[in-house]
Every structure is written in C-alpha cells, then in structure tokens.
Tab-separated table of C-alpha atoms in Angstrom:
chain	number	residue	atom	x	y	z
A	1	MET	CA	-0.244	10.102	32.112
A	2	PRO	CA	-1.919	8.209	34.983
A	3	VAL	CA	0.435	7.226	37.800
A	4	PRO	CA	0.491	3.394	38.006
A	5	PRO	CA	-0.346	1.915	41.419
A	6	THR	CA	2.113	-0.995	41.052
A	7	ALA	CA	4.386	-1.541	44.050
A	8	HIS	CA	8.061	-0.798	43.465
A	9	ALA	CA	11.234	-0.526	45.509
A	10	PRO	CA	11.598	2.634	47.620
A	11	VAL	CA	14.064	5.318	46.552
A	12	ALA	CA	16.719	6.717	48.871
A	13	MET	CA	16.324	10.317	49.981
A	14	GLY	CA	18.580	12.558	47.944
A	15	THR	CA	18.055	10.587	44.726
A	16	GLU	CA	17.515	12.879	41.725
A	17	ALA	CA	14.259	12.694	39.787
A	18	GLY	CA	12.164	15.007	37.651
A	19	LEU	CA	8.812	16.019	36.261
A	20	THR	CA	7.507	18.608	33.822
A	21	LEU	CA	5.150	21.542	34.302
A	22	VAL	CA	3.170	22.555	31.226
A	23	LEU	CA	2.062	26.189	31.252
A	24	LYS	CA	-0.922	27.801	29.570
A	25	THR	CA	1.100	30.884	28.588
A	26	GLU	CA	4.654	32.085	29.113
A	27	SER	CA	3.362	34.780	31.462
A	28	GLY	CA	3.120	32.176	34.217
A	29	ARG	CA	6.772	31.219	34.002
A	30	ASP	CA	8.054	33.579	36.721
A	31	ALA	CA	5.553	32.332	39.302
A	32	CYS	CA	6.404	28.707	38.550
A	33	GLU	CA	10.135	29.304	38.736
A	34	ALA	CA	9.758	31.134	42.054
A	35	PHE	CA	7.784	28.197	43.471
A	36	LEU	CA	10.421	25.737	42.264
A	37	ALA	CA	13.293	27.787	43.653
A	38	ALA	CA	11.582	27.954	47.040
A	39	HIS	CA	11.664	24.145	47.075
A	40	HIS	CA	15.323	23.946	45.964
A	41	LEU	CA	14.378	22.606	42.517
A	42	ARG	CA	16.055	23.367	39.178
A	43	SER	CA	14.259	23.859	35.877
A	44	GLU	CA	14.926	24.286	32.171
A	45	TRP	CA	12.546	26.201	29.904
A	46	ARG	CA	11.261	24.706	26.633
A	47	ALA	CA	9.720	27.662	24.832
A	48	PRO	CA	7.950	25.961	21.875
A	49	SER	CA	5.779	23.785	24.122
A	50	LEU	CA	5.738	26.061	27.203
A	51	ARG	CA	7.333	23.422	29.433
A	52	LEU	CA	9.420	23.728	32.571
A	53	CYS	CA	11.468	20.534	32.907
A	54	VAL	CA	12.119	20.190	36.635
A	55	ARG	CA	14.905	18.257	38.387
A	56	GLY	CA	15.784	17.851	42.024
A	57	ARG	CA	15.976	15.551	45.027
A	58	VAL	CA	12.991	13.261	45.495
A	59	ASP	CA	12.412	14.628	48.992
A	60	ASP	CA	12.247	18.201	47.644
A	61	LEU	CA	10.010	17.133	44.753
A	62	GLY	CA	7.771	15.271	47.167
A	63	ALA	CA	7.443	18.306	49.422
A	64	ALA	CA	6.561	20.510	46.444
A	65	PHE	CA	4.100	18.216	44.650
A	66	GLY	CA	2.866	15.683	47.202
A	67	LEU	CA	4.370	12.707	45.358
A	68	ARG	CA	6.517	9.743	46.328
A	69	TRP	CA	9.156	8.300	44.007
A	70	VAL	CA	9.842	4.567	43.717
A	71	GLU	CA	12.110	2.472	41.530
A	72	ALA	CA	10.587	0.169	38.916
A	73	SER	CA	12.057	-3.270	38.241
A	74	SER	CA	13.723	-1.763	35.181
A	75	GLY	CA	15.623	0.661	37.402
A	76	HIS	CA	13.647	3.695	36.223
A	77	LEU	CA	11.969	6.083	38.653
A	78	VAL	CA	8.179	6.360	38.879
A	79	ALA	CA	6.172	8.915	40.876
A	80	GLN	CA	3.170	7.736	42.868
A	81	GLY	CA	0.326	9.653	44.463
A	82	GLU	CA	-1.856	12.589	43.432
A	83	VAL	CA	-0.149	15.789	42.315
A	84	THR	CA	-0.912	18.684	44.658
A	85	LEU	CA	-0.329	22.305	43.648
A	86	PRO	CA	-0.771	25.642	45.413
A	87	PRO	CA	-3.907	27.530	44.277
A	88	ASP	CA	-1.948	30.250	42.460
A	89	LEU	CA	-0.370	27.656	40.128
A	90	HIS	CA	-3.635	25.927	39.210
A	91	SER	CA	-4.729	28.795	36.987
A	92	ILE	CA	-1.461	29.006	35.043
A	93	LEU	CA	-0.747	25.308	34.428
A	94	ARG	CA	-2.235	23.013	31.810
A	95	GLY	CA	-0.901	20.015	33.671
A	96	VAL	CA	2.017	17.977	34.952
A	97	MET	CA	3.763	15.203	33.016
A	98	GLY	CA	6.983	13.221	33.138
A	99	LEU	CA	6.037	11.222	36.236
A	100	ASP	CA	7.230	7.893	34.828
A	101	GLU	CA	10.782	7.576	33.496
A	102	ARG	CA	10.316	4.099	32.023
A	103	PRO	CA	10.894	3.987	28.238
A	104	ARG	CA	7.658	4.930	26.502
A	105	MET	CA	8.140	3.951	22.864
A	106	ARG	CA	9.496	0.977	20.986
A	107	PRO	CA	11.042	0.706	17.526
A	108	HIS	CA	8.934	-0.836	14.775
A	109	LEU	CA	11.217	-3.441	13.227
A	110	ARG	CA	11.124	-7.193	12.835
A	111	ALA	CA	14.150	-9.495	12.467
A	112	LYS	CA	14.067	-12.910	10.826
A	113	ALA	CA	14.593	-15.932	13.028
A	114	PHE	CA	18.141	-16.438	11.778
A	115	ALA	CA	19.112	-12.851	12.605
A	116	GLU	CA	21.865	-13.967	14.997
A	117	THR	CA	23.627	-15.467	12.002
A	118	ALA	CA	24.344	-13.964	8.625
A	119	ALA	CA	21.519	-13.841	6.081
A	120	PRO	CA	22.004	-16.261	3.179
A	121	GLU	CA	23.320	-14.818	-0.061
A	122	GLY	CA	20.488	-13.263	-2.030
A	123	GLU	CA	18.054	-13.286	0.898
A	124	GLY	CA	15.966	-10.118	1.113
A	125	CYS	CA	15.946	-6.997	-1.039
A	126	PHE	CA	17.931	-3.793	-0.969
A	127	ALA	CA	15.980	-0.576	-0.475
A	128	THR	CA	16.762	0.284	-4.092
A	129	ASP	CA	14.857	-2.842	-5.173
A	130	PHE	CA	11.766	-1.576	-3.376
A	131	ALA	CA	12.262	1.844	-4.971
A	132	ALA	CA	12.157	0.150	-8.372
A	133	ARG	CA	9.081	-1.881	-7.382
A	134	TYR	CA	7.221	1.308	-6.450
A	135	GLY	CA	8.366	3.286	-9.476
A	136	PHE	CA	10.333	5.946	-7.613
A	137	PRO	CA	11.444	8.768	-9.900
A	138	PRO	CA	15.178	8.865	-10.639
A	139	GLY	CA	17.517	10.923	-8.499
A	140	ASN	CA	19.794	10.729	-5.505
A	141	GLY	CA	18.333	13.480	-3.330
A	142	ALA	CA	21.196	15.872	-3.955
A	143	GLY	CA	20.644	19.154	-2.137
A	144	GLN	CA	18.037	17.673	0.213
A	145	HIS	CA	18.201	17.444	4.015
A	146	VAL	CA	16.352	14.600	5.743
A	147	GLY	CA	16.099	14.033	9.495
A	148	LEU	CA	15.704	10.739	11.340
A	149	LEU	CA	14.040	10.919	14.767
A	150	GLN	CA	15.505	8.310	17.130
A	151	LEU	CA	15.013	7.434	20.794
A	152	GLY	CA	18.206	5.472	21.311
A	153	GLY	CA	20.876	3.492	19.531
A	154	ALA	CA	23.564	4.456	17.059
A	155	VAL	CA	25.306	3.175	13.956
A	156	ALA	CA	28.744	1.680	13.341
A	157	GLN	CA	30.668	3.258	10.482
A	158	SER	CA	32.030	-0.167	9.510
A	159	ASP	CA	28.469	-1.441	8.966
A	160	LEU	CA	27.587	1.563	6.815
A	161	ALA	CA	30.765	1.221	4.761
A	162	ALA	CA	29.964	-2.425	4.011
A	163	TYR	CA	26.333	-1.722	3.118
A	164	PHE	CA	26.834	1.270	0.867
A	165	GLY	CA	29.947	-0.285	-0.649
A	166	ALA	CA	27.832	-3.243	-1.786
A	167	LEU	CA	25.594	-0.748	-3.596
A	168	GLY	CA	28.552	1.043	-5.149
A	169	LEU	CA	27.815	4.153	-3.099
A	170	LYS	CA	29.679	6.334	-0.655
A	171	VAL	CA	28.363	6.586	2.889
A	172	PRO	CA	25.994	9.605	2.843
A	173	GLU	CA	26.833	12.834	4.620
A	174	MET	CA	25.541	12.199	8.121
A	175	VAL	CA	25.368	14.211	11.346
A	176	LEU	CA	24.464	12.779	14.768
A	177	VAL	CA	22.609	15.293	16.943
A	178	PRO	CA	22.264	14.277	20.624
A	179	VAL	CA	19.234	15.972	22.216
A	180	SER	CA	18.638	16.430	25.954
A	181	GLY	CA	21.076	13.727	26.959
A	182	GLY	CA	20.247	11.315	24.136
A	183	ASP	CA	23.022	8.720	23.905
A	184	PRO	CA	24.050	7.697	20.365
A	185	ASN	CA	26.122	4.761	21.608
A	186	PRO	CA	26.771	1.897	19.134
A	187	ALA	CA	27.099	-0.551	22.027
A	188	LYS	CA	23.497	0.024	23.076
A	189	ASP	CA	20.265	-1.236	21.613
A	190	PRO	CA	18.362	-0.389	19.498
A	191	ARG	CA	21.266	0.018	17.100
A	192	TRP	CA	19.499	-2.207	14.571
A	193	GLU	CA	16.681	0.337	14.293
A	194	MET	CA	18.949	3.263	13.599
A	195	THR	CA	21.097	1.238	11.209
A	196	LEU	CA	18.013	0.076	9.303
A	197	ASP	CA	16.742	3.642	8.992
A	198	VAL	CA	20.069	5.058	7.825
A	199	GLU	CA	20.735	2.293	5.315
A	200	VAL	CA	17.235	2.315	3.805
A	201	LEU	CA	17.016	6.102	3.590
A	202	GLY	CA	20.632	6.534	2.487
A	203	ALA	CA	20.220	4.026	-0.331
A	204	ILE	CA	17.283	6.010	-1.726
A	205	VAL	CA	18.852	9.479	-1.351
A	206	PRO	CA	22.635	8.962	-1.126
A	207	GLY	CA	23.197	12.552	-2.208
A	208	ALA	CA	21.159	14.038	0.643
A	209	LYS	CA	22.380	15.212	4.024
A	210	LEU	CA	21.084	13.024	6.858
A	211	SER	CA	20.674	14.406	10.372
A	212	ILE	CA	20.030	11.825	13.088
A	213	PHE	CA	18.415	13.344	16.166
A	214	VAL	CA	18.690	11.156	19.300
A	215	ALA	CA	16.801	11.858	22.544
A	216	PRO	CA	15.830	9.894	25.674
A	217	ASN	CA	12.860	7.555	25.301
A	218	SER	CA	10.118	9.505	27.090
A	219	ALA	CA	7.317	11.934	26.307
A	220	ASP	CA	9.598	14.848	27.179
A	221	GLY	CA	12.356	13.275	25.116
A	222	LEU	CA	10.053	13.039	22.109
A	223	LEU	CA	8.998	16.670	22.469
A	224	ASP	CA	12.625	17.766	22.780
A	225	LEU	CA	13.464	15.617	19.759
A	226	VAL	CA	10.823	17.174	17.508
A	227	GLU	CA	11.577	20.702	18.702
A	228	ALA	CA	15.307	20.186	18.035
A	229	ALA	CA	14.540	19.009	14.511
A	230	LEU	CA	12.286	22.025	13.839
A	231	LYS	CA	14.462	24.994	14.688
A	232	GLY	CA	13.970	26.496	11.212
A	233	GLY	CA	16.619	28.360	9.278
A	234	PRO	CA	18.567	27.467	6.138
A	235	ASP	CA	19.685	24.062	7.498
A	236	GLN	CA	16.169	22.895	8.367
A	237	PRO	CA	15.435	19.290	7.264
A	238	THR	CA	12.478	19.275	4.887
A	239	VAL	CA	11.576	15.625	5.533
A	240	LEU	CA	11.485	13.830	8.894
A	241	SER	CA	11.129	10.078	9.364
A	242	MET	CA	10.331	8.293	12.621
A	243	SER	CA	10.059	4.545	13.250
A	244	TRP	CA	9.084	4.574	16.926
A	245	GLY	CA	5.811	4.780	18.810
A	246	ALA	CA	3.416	3.345	21.364
A	247	ALA	CA	-0.313	2.701	21.543
A	248	GLU	CA	-2.383	5.839	22.121
A	249	SER	CA	-3.534	4.307	25.400
A	250	ALA	CA	0.040	4.549	26.723
A	251	TRP	CA	-0.123	8.347	26.566
A	252	GLY	CA	-1.937	10.983	28.554
A	253	ALA	CA	-4.230	13.412	26.736
A	254	LEU	CA	-1.873	16.319	27.433
A	255	GLU	CA	1.073	14.388	26.004
A	256	LEU	CA	-0.863	13.494	22.849
A	257	GLU	CA	-1.854	17.120	22.375
A	258	LEU	CA	1.621	18.548	22.957
A	259	VAL	CA	3.408	16.130	20.631
A	260	SER	CA	0.803	16.566	17.908
A	261	ASP	CA	1.102	20.350	18.256
A	262	ALA	CA	4.862	19.990	17.793
A	263	PHE	CA	4.276	18.172	14.521
A	264	GLN	CA	1.814	20.872	13.485
A	265	ALA	CA	4.747	23.277	13.717
A	266	ALA	CA	6.497	21.119	11.107
A	267	ALA	CA	3.710	21.889	8.659
A	268	GLY	CA	4.296	25.600	9.189
A	269	LEU	CA	7.971	25.139	8.317
A	270	GLY	CA	7.249	23.195	5.128
A	271	VAL	CA	8.424	19.872	6.578
A	272	THR	CA	6.885	16.506	5.657
A	273	VAL	CA	6.786	14.044	8.573
A	274	LEU	CA	6.397	10.280	8.081
A	275	VAL	CA	5.875	7.917	11.040
A	276	SER	CA	5.557	4.126	11.036
A	277	SER	CA	2.190	2.778	12.190
A	278	GLY	CA	3.467	-0.115	14.317
A	279	ASP	CA	4.025	-3.851	13.927
A	280	GLU	CA	1.496	-5.521	16.227
A	281	GLY	CA	-1.755	-5.342	14.311
A	282	SER	CA	-4.903	-3.465	15.216
A	283	ALA	CA	-4.461	-4.000	18.991
A	284	ASP	CA	-0.922	-2.564	18.845
A	285	GLY	CA	0.242	-5.089	21.417
A	286	ALA	CA	-2.249	-3.988	24.088
A	287	THR	CA	-3.905	-6.669	26.219
A	288	ASP	CA	-7.031	-4.791	27.324
A	289	GLY	CA	-9.255	-6.352	24.662
A	290	LYS	CA	-9.523	-3.080	22.735
A	291	GLN	CA	-8.027	-1.894	19.463
A	292	HIS	CA	-5.364	0.816	19.494
A	293	VAL	CA	-3.578	2.866	16.870
A	294	ASN	CA	0.044	3.794	17.325
A	295	PHE	CA	1.115	7.287	18.266
A	296	PRO	CA	2.629	9.528	16.910
A	297	ALA	CA	1.497	7.935	13.622
A	298	SER	CA	-2.074	8.850	14.600
A	299	SER	CA	-1.343	12.579	14.746
A	300	PRO	CA	-3.186	14.308	11.881
A	301	TRP	CA	-0.005	16.325	11.246
A	302	VAL	CA	2.045	13.335	10.084
A	303	LEU	CA	1.795	10.720	7.364
A	304	GLY	CA	1.233	7.356	9.017
A	305	VAL	CA	3.008	4.562	7.125
A	306	GLY	CA	1.608	1.026	7.217
A	307	GLY	CA	2.941	-2.256	5.881
A	308	THR	CA	2.306	-4.770	3.112
A	309	GLN	CA	3.644	-8.168	2.071
A	310	ARG	CA	3.929	-10.120	-1.161
A	311	TRP	CA	1.683	-13.149	-1.539
A	312	ASP	CA	1.283	-15.209	-4.721
A	313	ALA	CA	2.799	-12.390	-6.810
A	314	LYS	CA	0.416	-9.777	-5.425
A	315	GLU	CA	0.617	-7.281	-2.597
A	316	ILE	CA	-1.633	-7.705	0.429
A	317	VAL	CA	-1.885	-6.388	3.986
A	318	TRP	CA	1.102	-7.479	6.067
A	319	ASN	CA	-0.167	-9.864	8.729
A	320	ALA	CA	2.024	-12.624	10.141
A	321	LEU	CA	0.588	-12.561	13.664
A	322	ALA	CA	-0.205	-16.277	13.471
A	323	GLU	CA	3.541	-16.933	13.190
A	324	GLN	CA	4.296	-14.258	15.817
A	325	LYS	CA	6.057	-12.213	13.145
A	326	GLY	CA	3.994	-9.057	13.356
A	327	ALA	CA	1.356	-7.213	11.363
A	328	THR	CA	0.818	-3.665	10.243
A	329	GLY	CA	-0.600	-1.308	12.807
A	330	GLY	CA	-3.695	0.628	11.866
A	331	GLY	CA	-7.205	1.508	12.864
A	332	VAL	CA	-9.183	4.471	14.146
A	333	SER	CA	-7.828	6.918	16.699
A	334	ASP	CA	-9.495	7.119	20.100
A	335	TYR	CA	-8.305	10.714	20.509
A	336	PHE	CA	-7.941	12.654	17.244
A	337	GLU	CA	-11.025	13.764	15.344
A	338	LEU	CA	-11.577	12.987	11.663
A	339	PRO	CA	-9.504	15.488	9.629
A	340	ASP	CA	-11.204	17.340	6.799
A	341	TRP	CA	-8.962	15.655	4.244
A	342	GLN	CA	-10.181	12.179	5.311
A	343	LYS	CA	-13.891	12.970	5.155
A	344	ASP	CA	-14.317	11.721	1.585
A	345	VAL	CA	-12.527	8.351	1.852
A	346	ALA	CA	-14.876	6.305	4.060
A	347	VAL	CA	-12.690	5.817	7.108
A	348	PRO	CA	-14.224	2.805	8.924
A	349	LYS	CA	-15.990	3.008	12.253
A	350	SER	CA	-13.896	2.399	15.335
A	351	ALA	CA	-13.963	-1.211	16.490
A	352	ASN	CA	-14.080	0.185	20.041
A	353	ASP	CA	-17.034	2.571	20.044
A	354	GLY	CA	-18.332	2.810	16.475
A	355	ALA	CA	-17.231	6.427	16.017
A	356	VAL	CA	-15.371	7.689	12.957
A	357	ARG	CA	-12.208	9.596	13.800
A	358	ARG	CA	-8.695	9.929	12.386
A	359	GLY	CA	-7.874	6.829	10.353
A	360	VAL	CA	-4.388	5.322	10.435
A	361	PRO	CA	-2.268	4.791	8.343
A	362	ASP	CA	-2.284	7.061	5.297
A	363	LEU	CA	-0.224	4.950	2.881
A	364	ALA	CA	1.975	1.860	2.973
A	365	ALA	CA	4.953	-0.045	1.601
A	366	HIS	CA	6.508	-3.472	2.077
A	367	ALA	CA	7.098	-4.325	5.746
A	368	ALA	CA	7.082	-8.126	6.037
A	369	GLU	CA	10.171	-10.021	7.148
A	370	ALA	CA	9.610	-12.421	4.260
A	371	GLY	CA	11.265	-10.771	1.286
A	372	GLY	CA	12.301	-7.989	3.650
A	373	TYR	CA	15.051	-5.398	3.705
A	374	ARG	CA	18.638	-6.567	3.352
A	375	VAL	CA	20.857	-4.563	5.718
A	376	PHE	CA	24.345	-4.825	7.180
A	377	VAL	CA	24.399	-4.524	10.969
A	378	ASP	CA	26.672	-5.855	13.706
A	379	GLY	CA	29.134	-6.999	11.077
A	380	GLN	CA	26.729	-9.243	9.149
A	381	TRP	CA	24.130	-9.175	6.416
A	382	ARG	CA	20.655	-9.576	7.853
A	383	VAL	CA	17.055	-9.292	6.676
A	384	LEU	CA	14.785	-6.957	8.635
A	385	GLY	CA	11.163	-5.963	8.241
A	386	GLY	CA	8.552	-3.836	9.927
A	387	THR	CA	6.898	-0.525	9.260
A	388	SER	CA	10.228	0.799	10.571
A	389	ALA	CA	11.608	0.142	7.114
A	390	ALA	CA	8.579	1.408	5.195
A	391	ALA	CA	8.727	4.887	6.790
A	392	PRO	CA	12.320	5.799	5.765
A	393	LEU	CA	11.739	4.208	2.357
A	394	LEU	CA	8.837	6.571	1.659
A	395	ALA	CA	10.683	9.477	3.282
A	396	GLY	CA	13.290	8.897	0.591
A	397	LEU	CA	10.573	9.105	-2.057
A	398	VAL	CA	9.403	12.465	-0.687
A	399	ALA	CA	12.995	13.739	-0.691
A	400	ARG	CA	13.460	12.661	-4.322
A	401	ILE	CA	10.290	14.510	-5.285
A	402	ASN	CA	11.401	17.577	-3.317
A	403	ALA	CA	14.631	17.612	-5.316
A	404	THR	CA	12.617	18.269	-8.485
A	405	ARG	CA	10.650	21.182	-7.038
A	406	PRO	CA	11.418	24.839	-6.305
A	407	LYS	CA	10.085	24.356	-2.741
A	408	PRO	CA	9.460	21.266	-0.612
A	409	LEU	CA	6.114	19.484	-0.454
A	410	GLY	CA	5.659	20.249	3.233
A	411	TYR	CA	2.403	19.139	4.828
A	412	LEU	CA	1.407	16.483	2.318
A	413	ASN	CA	-1.728	14.945	3.820
A	414	PRO	CA	-4.383	17.140	2.121
A	415	ALA	CA	-2.763	16.738	-1.305
A	416	LEU	CA	-2.341	12.992	-0.851
A	417	TYR	CA	-6.056	12.587	-0.174
A	418	GLY	CA	-6.891	15.009	-2.984
A	419	ALA	CA	-5.386	15.185	-6.448
A	420	ALA	CA	-2.554	12.768	-5.630
A	421	LYS	CA	-4.856	9.966	-4.469
A	422	THR	CA	-4.809	8.371	-7.916
A	423	ALA	CA	-1.047	7.846	-7.589
A	424	LEU	CA	-1.625	5.189	-4.920
A	425	THR	CA	-2.823	1.640	-5.492
A	426	PRO	CA	-5.244	0.414	-2.808
A	427	ILE	CA	-4.452	-2.893	-1.097
A	428	THR	CA	-7.659	-4.911	-1.224
A	429	GLU	CA	-6.774	-8.229	0.423
A	430	GLY	CA	-5.996	-9.126	4.013
A	431	GLY	CA	-6.484	-7.485	7.379
A	432	ASN	CA	-4.640	-6.572	10.560
A	433	GLY	CA	-7.029	-7.997	13.150
A	434	ALA	CA	-10.111	-5.834	13.641
A	435	TYR	CA	-9.885	-4.065	10.274
A	436	ALA	CA	-9.961	-5.452	6.747
A	437	ALA	CA	-8.594	-4.228	3.450
A	438	THR	CA	-11.153	-2.663	1.117
A	439	GLU	CA	-11.338	-0.821	-2.155
A	440	GLY	CA	-10.211	2.734	-1.523
A	441	TYR	CA	-9.075	3.645	1.986
A	442	SER	CA	-8.482	0.952	4.619
A	443	ALA	CA	-7.360	1.140	8.242
A	444	CYS	CA	-4.598	-1.338	7.397
A	445	THR	CA	-2.713	0.253	4.514
A	446	GLY	CA	-4.389	3.638	4.082
A	447	LEU	CA	-4.776	4.756	0.492
A	448	GLY	CA	-2.369	2.031	-0.611
A	449	VAL	CA	1.143	1.822	-2.002
A	450	PRO	CA	2.593	4.615	-4.143
A	451	ASP	CA	3.580	4.770	-7.762
A	452	GLY	CA	6.463	7.182	-7.293
A	453	ALA	CA	6.516	8.550	-10.827
A	454	ALA	CA	2.747	9.085	-10.814
A	455	LEU	CA	2.992	10.778	-7.422
A	456	LEU	CA	5.650	13.136	-8.722
A	457	LYS	CA	3.413	14.038	-11.664
A	458	ALA	CA	0.344	14.524	-9.458
A	459	LEU	CA	2.247	16.847	-7.131
A	460	THR	CA	3.873	18.930	-9.856
C-alpha cells in the first residue's frame, strides 16, 4: 500500500505502532525475528500467510525501517517515508504492509431516510419474503454452520429477540469470535451492519449455527479474520458471508494477493464464500475518474454478490445514484485475470483500459432501499438495503442446499458458470454507471438472480 504524503500531526516518541513483514518462506523467520529483537521490537507469527506482525515504539520502528509515524485526523497512525531494509532481509521478504492504521473497508448497507425513526407498519420485506421470491428450497439449515466476517460492530440480544419473535422463531445459536483485538461492542458502529447480516441470515437458516468473526478494520485484520474462520476441523463453517470491502485501488498488490490466497484456502476446505460487491456503482465511490470493482468481491475465489431492484413489477439493476441512494457495485477487475470459468460468458471489456479480466459480480439479489429488508435494530423496526443484505441472503440459500447434500458445495464458481447457469435469470435492464445489463452475463448483476429450487436441482 503506497504511503500517503498528506501532512499529519507528529507522534510522540514512545508511542506504539506497528507494521507487517511478509516472508517468501518460513525459513526466513529466524533472521527476521533476530533483526526485530535487535531493535527492541515484538512480533507475532501468522503461519498461513507467512506474516510477522510487528509492534513497538515509533522511535524503534523508525530506526529499524527508516519510517516516520504521524497521526491522521481520525486519530489513526500512518507511516511516512520509504521503507529501508538491510540487504540480508531483501531476499527473504515479499514486502512490508500495515503502514496505515486508518480503517480500510466500509460496510455495504443503505438505510432509508427515515431510519432515525421507526419504519411504518408493513414497510419493507422480511428476508423470508425474498426467499419466497427467489424460490429457495424448503429447510431451516439444521446441522449447518455459517460464518459472518465482520470488521466491527455487534448485535443487541433485545433486537434479535424482537426480530425473530416477529417471525415466530427462536434466536439462532450464535457465537461471537473476537479476532486479533476485534471489538464486538454493541455501543459502537457499525452495529446496523452486523444486525442486518445476522437477522437476514438467521431468518433463512434459523436451525444453523452462526459464528460471527470480528477483527480490526485493516488489511491485517482481514487476513486474520479469514484465517480464523478457516482453521478446519469438525466445527469448520461451510459457508462464509462478508458484507464489507473497498475499491481495488485502495489496496496494494501484495495485500490483494494475500487476501485472495486466503480465500483460495477456503476452496480447499470445501467452504463457499460470498462477498457483497459494493453500493456505489461502477466507480465504487472513487473520485479519480476511473471505474473500480470492490475487493474482496473481485477475488476469483469468492462469489461476488450484486444488487437488483423492483421496477414496474420487474427486476432490474439496482441504481439509485441520482437520488444518492446507491447502486450495485460491479465491473472488471484491474488486478485479477479472467478465470477459466468466466471465459464463455462474454465478460465486458474494462471501461478503464479495454482489457477483459475477472468480471464482478457473479450473481445478485434485491439490494435497493425501496422495498428493502425489514430489520429490528436499535430498538426499532427499520428498512435497510444494500448488497450487504444480498450476500447473507444468498449465503442462506447455499446453506439450505448444503443441508440436502452429503457434503457441502464448497468452491461454487465453476459449477455456477457451468451446469448451474440455467438456474439463474439474467437481469437485462439498467446499469450501474459504466456498465449496462445485457442478456447473459453483465458486470452489474453477474449471471442474474437465482431460482433456488432450480439451483438445488442443478447442483444435485
């Protein structure tokens, strides 16, 4: 990640900060740890991604790496300068990351304008209504284990009791798993994101076990989050849902590669990963005049989930940017090559450079605020939208299908673009800015919206 040149407030000597060394192989660990110890720095080893997460005083870090730490207006620490390393470490390191502690990702949800007051009676739809709309097969996910990947927030049990009580359901079995100092505190934002995810997913699979992994909002936090959710063993979640991300341009190449590799490990464990594609159209909120897909939805090892809306009794691409109410993210990756399983679906050319690479998203579901998801949060009924809601909704569909099978679906992308493609209905109207809906695949809503029963049949 490039170090921003912006001026910030100086940091007092003795202040604690950190960075991360990424090794080529574990054989270089001893040399790195000896170098760190010589500079009075502590480190923790992250074996799956070969990372040494380093902490220490800014003066010691500066002496070791030639950097200067400053404080951003948000209060987070940022390193400035060019990283310098001794020659013997150059050959054993892939790179250095973690130089900017400012939150990296944002949740992908939208709240209606009246969200500070209770939603009117009958406003919005329960997740179960969307399950019926998309023909989900029957079931409650009994015996399944689904993980939610979060970068902040928490849920209030009183909100969950009210929501599931209105559906005639018990609050699902739920475990909060703090990771690397993640703070599941109900008093902190973004509690609406986590509450939305739990209520949507729990309504679809109330019989499943839900594990909510919470880590700090950073590249290292995301890596720790995914690695914590992929420890394997008999209690391994077989579906993961994530409703957070940032434009690919906000990440360094090493960060993109490491996080995508972590999701590749999910495929090896038989885990399906679904990630929302963002809520700010084809530019993904960037102001550089270019188009950007959202990461980690752009990783070829996850299913990117886009958004739709209802219009005149039909389903079209979700785009309410004119009213400043968001639009589905989607487009063509600037980093990831075209996967084999997308080579037969006419992914469009990049609006940036005309190249054809990984297309995002892969499929879609309702995401608009209008007619959105009815949830209970902060003691009131509210209506929320965003691809944040579409991802856990479709994660629930995967869990229902898994419940009918002797083994989980696992890495679903090749099958979805193969025999199961006919179980999705393409969205042929609308656009998200630079990309338009078309017959077949589009960089707005992917292959389209699912028919759950047909998808179950196609995957059996």
